XYZ file of C-alpha atoms in Angstrom:
429
model
C 68.018 -78.414 -172.589
C 69.476 -81.739 -173.304
C 68.828 -84.815 -171.051
C 67.321 -83.789 -167.944
C 69.355 -84.551 -164.682
C 72.514 -85.425 -166.928
C 74.363 -82.360 -165.324
C 73.552 -83.174 -161.693
C 74.840 -86.669 -162.229
C 77.969 -85.378 -163.935
C 78.540 -82.607 -161.451
C 80.945 -84.580 -159.227
C 83.736 -84.644 -161.848
C 83.228 -81.011 -162.953
C 86.294 -78.861 -162.701
C 85.562 -74.905 -161.818
C 88.119 -72.692 -163.578
C 88.172 -69.313 -164.683
C 87.676 -69.558 -168.788
C 90.795 -67.349 -168.974
C 92.732 -69.856 -166.831
C 91.430 -72.678 -169.009
C 92.771 -71.250 -172.025
C 96.153 -70.564 -170.887
C 96.531 -74.225 -169.551
C 95.360 -75.395 -172.676
C 97.804 -73.157 -174.638
C 100.387 -74.779 -172.450
C 99.196 -78.568 -173.562
C 99.021 -77.623 -177.100
C 102.602 -76.582 -177.195
C 101.889 -73.347 -177.726
C 99.050 -73.359 -180.373
C 96.016 -71.292 -179.474
C 93.004 -73.477 -178.076
C 89.952 -73.507 -180.861
C 86.858 -72.929 -178.678
C 83.769 -74.073 -180.200
C 80.727 -71.680 -179.188
C 76.858 -72.610 -179.593
C 75.965 -69.505 -180.704
C 72.074 -70.024 -180.590
C 72.351 -71.261 -177.107
C 74.314 -68.031 -176.033
C 71.915 -65.911 -177.979
C 68.941 -67.546 -176.780
C 69.776 -66.965 -173.260
C 70.042 -63.304 -173.811
C 66.814 -63.054 -175.414
C 65.203 -65.197 -172.702
C 66.639 -63.112 -169.817
C 65.195 -59.855 -171.558
C 61.625 -61.399 -172.209
C 61.089 -61.842 -168.586
C 61.062 -57.777 -168.432
C 57.900 -56.080 -168.791
C 59.006 -54.478 -171.954
C 61.499 -55.464 -174.428
C 63.542 -52.651 -175.790
C 65.765 -53.308 -178.642
C 68.515 -50.829 -177.045
C 68.206 -53.141 -173.857
C 68.617 -56.400 -175.957
C 71.905 -55.166 -177.718
C 73.312 -53.741 -174.599
C 72.950 -57.146 -172.961
C 74.322 -58.980 -176.067
C 77.450 -56.745 -176.077
C 77.855 -57.320 -172.317
C 77.545 -61.305 -173.400
C 80.196 -61.489 -175.824
C 82.614 -58.903 -175.043
C 84.056 -60.920 -171.963
C 84.969 -63.643 -174.358
C 87.705 -61.230 -175.867
C 89.544 -61.871 -172.840
C 90.333 -65.380 -173.857
C 93.476 -66.060 -175.807
C 91.745 -68.585 -177.759
C 90.275 -68.924 -181.471
C 86.507 -68.237 -181.189
C 84.252 -70.290 -183.510
C 80.742 -69.574 -183.195
C 78.477 -72.153 -184.765
C 74.781 -71.208 -185.548
C 71.898 -73.576 -186.246
C 71.043 -74.020 -190.005
C 67.883 -74.276 -191.986
C 67.324 -77.947 -191.285
C 67.305 -77.284 -187.626
C 64.438 -78.978 -185.060
C 61.127 -77.515 -185.253
C 60.223 -78.626 -181.929
C 63.157 -79.143 -179.294
C 62.459 -80.387 -175.703
C 58.937 -80.358 -176.184
C 58.754 -76.625 -177.422
C 58.543 -74.902 -180.572
C 61.692 -73.456 -181.984
C 61.381 -69.651 -182.539
C 62.488 -68.404 -185.784
C 66.078 -67.304 -185.771
C 65.903 -64.744 -188.460
C 65.179 -62.081 -185.838
C 67.275 -58.823 -185.764
C 69.173 -59.811 -182.777
C 70.673 -62.558 -184.358
C 72.114 -60.690 -187.406
C 73.354 -57.915 -185.019
C 75.142 -60.750 -183.207
C 76.981 -61.709 -186.168
C 78.331 -57.965 -186.795
C 79.426 -58.132 -183.137
C 81.148 -61.489 -183.309
C 83.177 -60.255 -186.746
C 84.389 -57.422 -184.672
C 85.564 -59.463 -181.780
C 87.619 -61.371 -183.948
C 85.296 -64.521 -184.042
C 84.918 -66.887 -186.745
C 81.353 -67.652 -188.177
C 80.109 -71.076 -189.164
C 76.851 -71.858 -190.209
C 75.717 -75.633 -189.931
C 73.207 -77.028 -191.894
C 71.130 -78.341 -189.141
C 71.645 -78.130 -185.050
C 74.299 -76.331 -183.831
C 75.209 -78.733 -181.057
C 75.400 -81.758 -183.599
C 77.698 -79.590 -186.010
C 80.153 -78.785 -182.857
C 80.254 -82.372 -181.506
C 81.060 -83.571 -185.147
C 83.991 -80.581 -185.306
C 85.187 -81.793 -181.957
C 85.341 -85.318 -183.228
C 87.258 -84.262 -186.151
C 89.819 -82.332 -184.268
C 88.870 -78.995 -185.246
C 87.638 -77.430 -181.886
C 89.288 -78.380 -178.657
C 86.147 -77.682 -176.542
C 82.756 -76.645 -176.784
C 80.861 -74.241 -174.373
C 77.399 -74.626 -174.137
C 74.327 -75.273 -171.547
C 73.060 -78.340 -173.734
C 73.868 -81.551 -171.924
C 73.480 -83.337 -175.400
C 77.247 -82.282 -175.883
C 78.194 -84.892 -173.477
C 75.869 -87.439 -174.930
C 77.468 -86.626 -178.554
C 80.876 -87.538 -177.018
C 82.419 -84.131 -177.013
C 85.935 -84.517 -175.496
C 85.566 -81.052 -173.247
C 82.339 -79.367 -172.431
C 82.532 -75.986 -170.510
C 79.240 -74.834 -168.928
C 79.011 -71.384 -167.658
C 78.961 -71.140 -163.896
C 76.617 -68.374 -163.227
C 76.859 -68.645 -159.360
C 80.665 -68.098 -159.410
C 80.639 -65.327 -162.127
C 77.651 -63.362 -160.418
C 80.003 -61.106 -158.133
C 83.240 -60.886 -160.343
C 84.532 -59.611 -163.192
C 85.760 -62.756 -164.464
C 83.803 -65.783 -166.238
C 83.915 -68.890 -164.729
C 83.095 -72.409 -166.076
C 82.582 -76.036 -165.320
C 84.830 -78.379 -167.233
C 83.336 -81.906 -168.302
C 85.932 -84.245 -169.966
C 83.937 -87.091 -171.275
C 86.598 -89.533 -170.360
C 85.992 -88.438 -166.667
C 82.141 -88.543 -167.221
C 82.578 -92.162 -168.561
C 84.628 -93.344 -165.504
C 82.153 -91.580 -162.997
C 78.961 -93.033 -164.525
C 80.619 -96.272 -165.328
C 79.179 -96.390 -168.657
C 80.709 -96.346 -172.214
C 79.503 -94.177 -175.231
C 76.660 -96.174 -176.053
C 75.642 -96.427 -172.692
C 75.329 -92.351 -172.472
C 73.410 -92.866 -175.568
C 71.048 -95.013 -174.235
C 70.750 -93.240 -170.979
C 69.425 -90.205 -173.023
C 67.179 -92.291 -175.259
C 65.715 -93.408 -172.238
C 65.347 -90.541 -170.056
C 64.283 -88.019 -173.027
C 66.424 -85.641 -174.631
C 66.145 -82.560 -176.977
C 65.266 -84.698 -180.047
C 62.534 -86.781 -178.330
C 60.525 -87.922 -175.311
C 61.970 -90.778 -173.184
C 60.346 -94.094 -171.868
C 57.608 -92.644 -169.635
C 58.794 -92.573 -166.104
C 62.275 -93.633 -166.656
C 64.397 -91.209 -164.476
C 68.031 -90.464 -165.330
C 69.278 -92.586 -162.318
C 67.047 -95.895 -163.712
C 68.102 -95.050 -167.256
C 71.873 -95.090 -166.232
C 71.417 -98.527 -164.238
C 69.713 -100.064 -167.446
C 72.499 -98.733 -169.676
C 75.103 -100.703 -167.456
C 73.766 -103.868 -168.165
C 74.712 -103.317 -171.893
C 71.604 -102.693 -173.714
C 73.003 -99.558 -175.002
C 75.952 -101.569 -176.966
C 73.471 -103.672 -178.270
C 71.069 -101.388 -179.779
C 73.601 -99.180 -181.494
C 75.345 -102.532 -183.090
C 71.714 -103.255 -184.426
C 71.166 -99.712 -185.634
C 74.473 -99.060 -187.397
C 74.279 -102.548 -189.135
C 70.759 -102.191 -190.597
C 70.292 -98.998 -192.331
C 66.322 -99.836 -192.686
C 66.102 -100.820 -188.970
C 62.231 -100.821 -187.870
C 60.624 -101.036 -184.753
C 59.589 -104.641 -185.187
C 62.802 -105.712 -185.795
C 63.887 -104.453 -182.049
C 61.239 -106.530 -180.483
C 64.208 -109.013 -179.070
C 65.981 -106.043 -177.705
C 62.818 -104.706 -176.090
C 62.200 -107.848 -174.495
C 65.521 -108.080 -172.975
C 65.247 -104.583 -171.341
C 61.326 -105.220 -170.322
C 62.591 -108.463 -168.329
C 65.553 -106.552 -166.810
C 63.184 -104.137 -165.429
C 60.675 -106.472 -163.977
C 63.201 -108.896 -162.653
C 66.465 -107.220 -162.083
C 68.362 -110.456 -163.021
C 71.721 -108.801 -163.236
C 71.255 -106.844 -160.138
C 72.439 -103.729 -161.468
C 69.270 -102.087 -160.699
C 68.281 -100.561 -157.404
C 65.008 -101.931 -157.499
C 62.253 -103.865 -160.066
C 60.285 -101.022 -162.061
C 57.463 -103.263 -163.769
C 55.254 -100.114 -164.085
C 58.124 -98.636 -166.668
C 58.472 -102.309 -168.089
C 54.938 -102.275 -169.078
C 55.443 -99.053 -171.245
C 58.274 -100.545 -173.406
C 56.281 -102.278 -175.938
C 54.899 -98.718 -177.171
C 58.462 -96.897 -176.857
C 60.366 -96.141 -179.886
C 64.075 -95.372 -179.984
C 64.552 -94.490 -183.305
C 64.129 -90.885 -183.519
C 66.637 -90.577 -180.960
C 69.043 -92.576 -182.740
C 68.743 -90.768 -185.909
C 69.157 -87.331 -184.393
C 72.328 -88.530 -182.824
C 73.702 -90.675 -185.592
C 72.628 -89.101 -188.687
C 72.093 -85.197 -187.825
C 72.624 -82.836 -190.792
C 76.055 -81.567 -190.636
C 78.740 -80.220 -193.116
C 81.294 -82.653 -194.651
C 84.289 -83.794 -192.454
C 86.772 -81.278 -192.267
C 90.622 -80.721 -191.388
C 92.111 -77.708 -189.738
C 94.988 -75.902 -191.032
C 96.812 -73.593 -188.384
C 98.389 -70.461 -189.988
C 101.367 -69.633 -187.703
C 103.843 -68.801 -190.629
C 103.393 -65.182 -190.680
C 106.602 -63.778 -189.075
C 106.702 -59.983 -190.214
C 109.273 -57.421 -188.705
C 108.109 -54.700 -186.833
C 108.042 -52.253 -189.277
C 106.024 -54.507 -191.777
C 103.638 -55.049 -188.943
C 102.859 -51.297 -188.876
C 101.275 -51.507 -192.364
C 100.177 -55.118 -192.241
C 96.483 -56.338 -191.749
C 95.286 -59.985 -192.295
C 91.961 -58.238 -193.180
C 92.970 -56.261 -195.983
C 95.200 -59.309 -197.360
C 92.418 -61.603 -197.204
C 93.785 -64.331 -195.075
C 91.218 -63.594 -192.232
C 87.471 -64.538 -193.221
C 84.825 -63.996 -190.816
C 82.252 -66.369 -192.106
C 83.624 -70.039 -192.899
C 81.560 -70.491 -195.998
C 81.922 -72.941 -198.688
C 84.365 -70.611 -200.565
C 86.368 -70.418 -197.745
C 86.706 -73.981 -196.884
C 88.784 -75.174 -199.904
C 88.768 -79.096 -200.009
C 87.004 -79.040 -196.886
C 90.087 -77.375 -194.781
C 89.151 -74.867 -192.451
C 92.018 -72.202 -192.211
C 91.980 -70.621 -188.639
C 94.202 -67.805 -188.203
C 94.377 -66.513 -184.304
C 92.536 -63.106 -184.501
C 92.180 -60.231 -182.278
C 89.594 -57.833 -181.533
C 89.064 -55.143 -184.455
C 88.654 -52.354 -182.175
C 87.190 -49.767 -184.683
C 84.356 -52.340 -185.618
C 83.398 -52.247 -182.039
C 83.364 -48.702 -181.936
C 81.185 -48.577 -185.064
C 78.880 -51.024 -183.619
C 78.579 -49.106 -180.188
C 77.781 -46.048 -182.371
C 75.363 -47.488 -184.709
C 73.354 -49.723 -182.595
C 73.505 -48.018 -179.223
C 74.282 -44.400 -180.324
C 76.671 -43.878 -177.986
C 79.019 -40.747 -177.841
C 82.769 -41.043 -178.457
C 83.288 -40.613 -174.473
C 80.593 -43.159 -173.426
C 82.395 -45.707 -175.920
C 85.926 -45.233 -174.629
C 84.866 -45.123 -170.636
C 82.713 -48.517 -171.571
C 85.624 -50.099 -173.484
C 88.402 -49.063 -171.059
C 86.608 -51.247 -168.581
C 85.353 -54.242 -170.654
C 87.930 -54.245 -173.696
C 91.371 -53.147 -173.116
C 92.383 -56.123 -170.718
C 91.352 -58.420 -173.402
C 93.301 -56.647 -175.958
C 96.483 -56.869 -174.054
C 95.887 -60.602 -173.221
C 95.341 -61.497 -176.900
C 98.332 -59.591 -178.075
C 100.579 -61.353 -175.543
C 99.316 -64.696 -176.322
C 99.461 -63.923 -180.345
C 101.964 -66.042 -182.305
C 102.474 -63.005 -184.291
C 103.491 -60.649 -181.289
C 106.798 -58.606 -181.898
C 108.139 -56.702 -178.807
C 110.366 -53.823 -179.845
C 112.387 -51.625 -177.563
C 112.888 -48.097 -178.778
C 116.526 -47.242 -179.553
C 116.843 -44.139 -177.118
C 120.101 -45.115 -175.292
C 117.968 -45.256 -171.996
C 116.904 -48.656 -170.772
C 113.775 -46.781 -169.133
C 112.151 -45.587 -172.315
C 109.135 -46.960 -173.331
C 108.851 -50.190 -175.525
C 106.295 -51.305 -178.188
C 104.362 -54.317 -178.890
C 102.817 -55.140 -182.416
C 100.617 -57.590 -183.722
C 98.736 -57.311 -187.207
C 95.922 -55.781 -185.653
C 97.324 -53.531 -182.800
C 100.306 -51.372 -181.965
C 100.608 -50.531 -178.169
C 103.020 -48.491 -176.256
C 104.282 -49.902 -173.047
C 104.970 -47.058 -170.538
C 105.200 -48.807 -166.979
C 104.417 -51.994 -165.102
C 102.920 -51.256 -161.779
C 103.587 -53.946 -158.779
C 100.944 -56.486 -158.598
C 98.465 -56.105 -155.869
C 97.379 -59.229 -154.045
C 93.915 -58.843 -155.125
C 94.540 -58.784 -158.574
C 95.696 -61.609 -160.864
C 96.041 -59.695 -164.098
C 97.083 -56.194 -162.973
C 96.463 -53.353 -165.508
C 99.831 -51.989 -167.123
C 100.058 -48.340 -168.241
C 99.837 -48.823 -172.063
C 98.894 -46.627 -174.616
C 96.893 -47.796 -177.885
C 98.246 -46.085 -180.809
C-alpha cells in the first residue's frame, strides 16, 4: 500500500534493527521515558487476514491463533503501545481496491487481545495512517510501525517497517527504521517534493499521472513544482483545476524540454497527459484528512508506591489506566499515557475463551511466548521496585514489584554466547 516504489527508493537509508533494541535505544535518547509506538492496527490485522485467505479454508481458530502469534511479540518491547484503528470515514476505495468491512469478528477479538497485553486503543474518525501522522507531528507518538509508505509522505518522523526476511528464522522481531530527515536528504527533496512525488506516481488515495514512474516523479519534484503546488493549495481554499493551468503548463514544458537538466530524459508522452490530470484529490487526502482534534500527551511517572503498597495496588482497579482513548478519556484533548504491562489473567482468559486451550497448553505456550516480555517490561517500568528479602543471607531470593506483577528472582544463569537476553530463573507469583 501507499506510493508504489517508494520503499525501494528509500531502502539505502533504512537501518535494520531488532525492535527491542530500537526501544531500548529510544528509552536512552528520551532520558528514561518509555517511547510511544504507534501501530496501524488495520494494517497489522489486514496482513493476518490476507495470509489466512490464501489457504484453502478459512478457520476462525486458525485466524485467532495467527492473531495471537502476531500481537504477542509486541509484549517484548519496553514501549507504550498505541493501536490506532480506522474510523467510519475511512476510504471506501484504497489503492484501486474496495476496502472490506472492518466490522468483522477478528477486529473485535483483536481489541480484547490488545487490551490484555497492555496496549492502548484509539479509534480515529478516518484513516489510521493519517491519524498516526497527526499524532507524530503533535509529539504524541515517537515512531509508527506500518507497511504503508504513505506514512513517509505524511511526514512521520520515524517509520518502522516489519522486516519479514530477517525475522523469518529467528524468535526476535526485526524492523527497518526510516527517519524522515534521512529520507529527505537521500532523495534530495523537501516535504512538498515528497508530496508531489506521491501525487504524480500514484498513492493510496488517487491514481497518479499515467506513465509517470516514481523515478520520473522524483526528478520533477526536484524542479520545485511541489512547493509551488502546495502554496497554491494552502492559500486558496476554493482552488479548482482551472486555476492550476499555469502550474500544469510549467510541468508540461519541463517534461517536454528538460529545461533545468534535472530529468534523466525528456518525456513527451507523459507531458501530453498532464492536461487531463488532477492533483486535487490527493492534495485533499494529505492535507484535509478526517482526524481527531490536536492533542497533547501527559506522561504519568509520578506514582512511586512502596513494595507493600504495590502488592495491593492496580492501575486498572484505580481507573488510571484506560484501554480505549475515547472522548471521555481525553479531557481537554490530553492523552494520559501510563506505561502498562501485560495483564496475564486476561491473556489466559483470551486463550480459554477463543482457542479453548487447556490450562497446561496455555502455560506451555505463554512460557515460550510471553514470560520474557513480562520480565523486560518490568525491568523497564518506571514503577519497578526491587526488594531484597531480609533473611540475613545475601544469597536468598529477592522480589520485583510493579503495579501488575510480583516476581521472585531465584538465580541468574551465566549468559551464553548465542543469547542476547538469557532467561533468569524466576517464579511468577
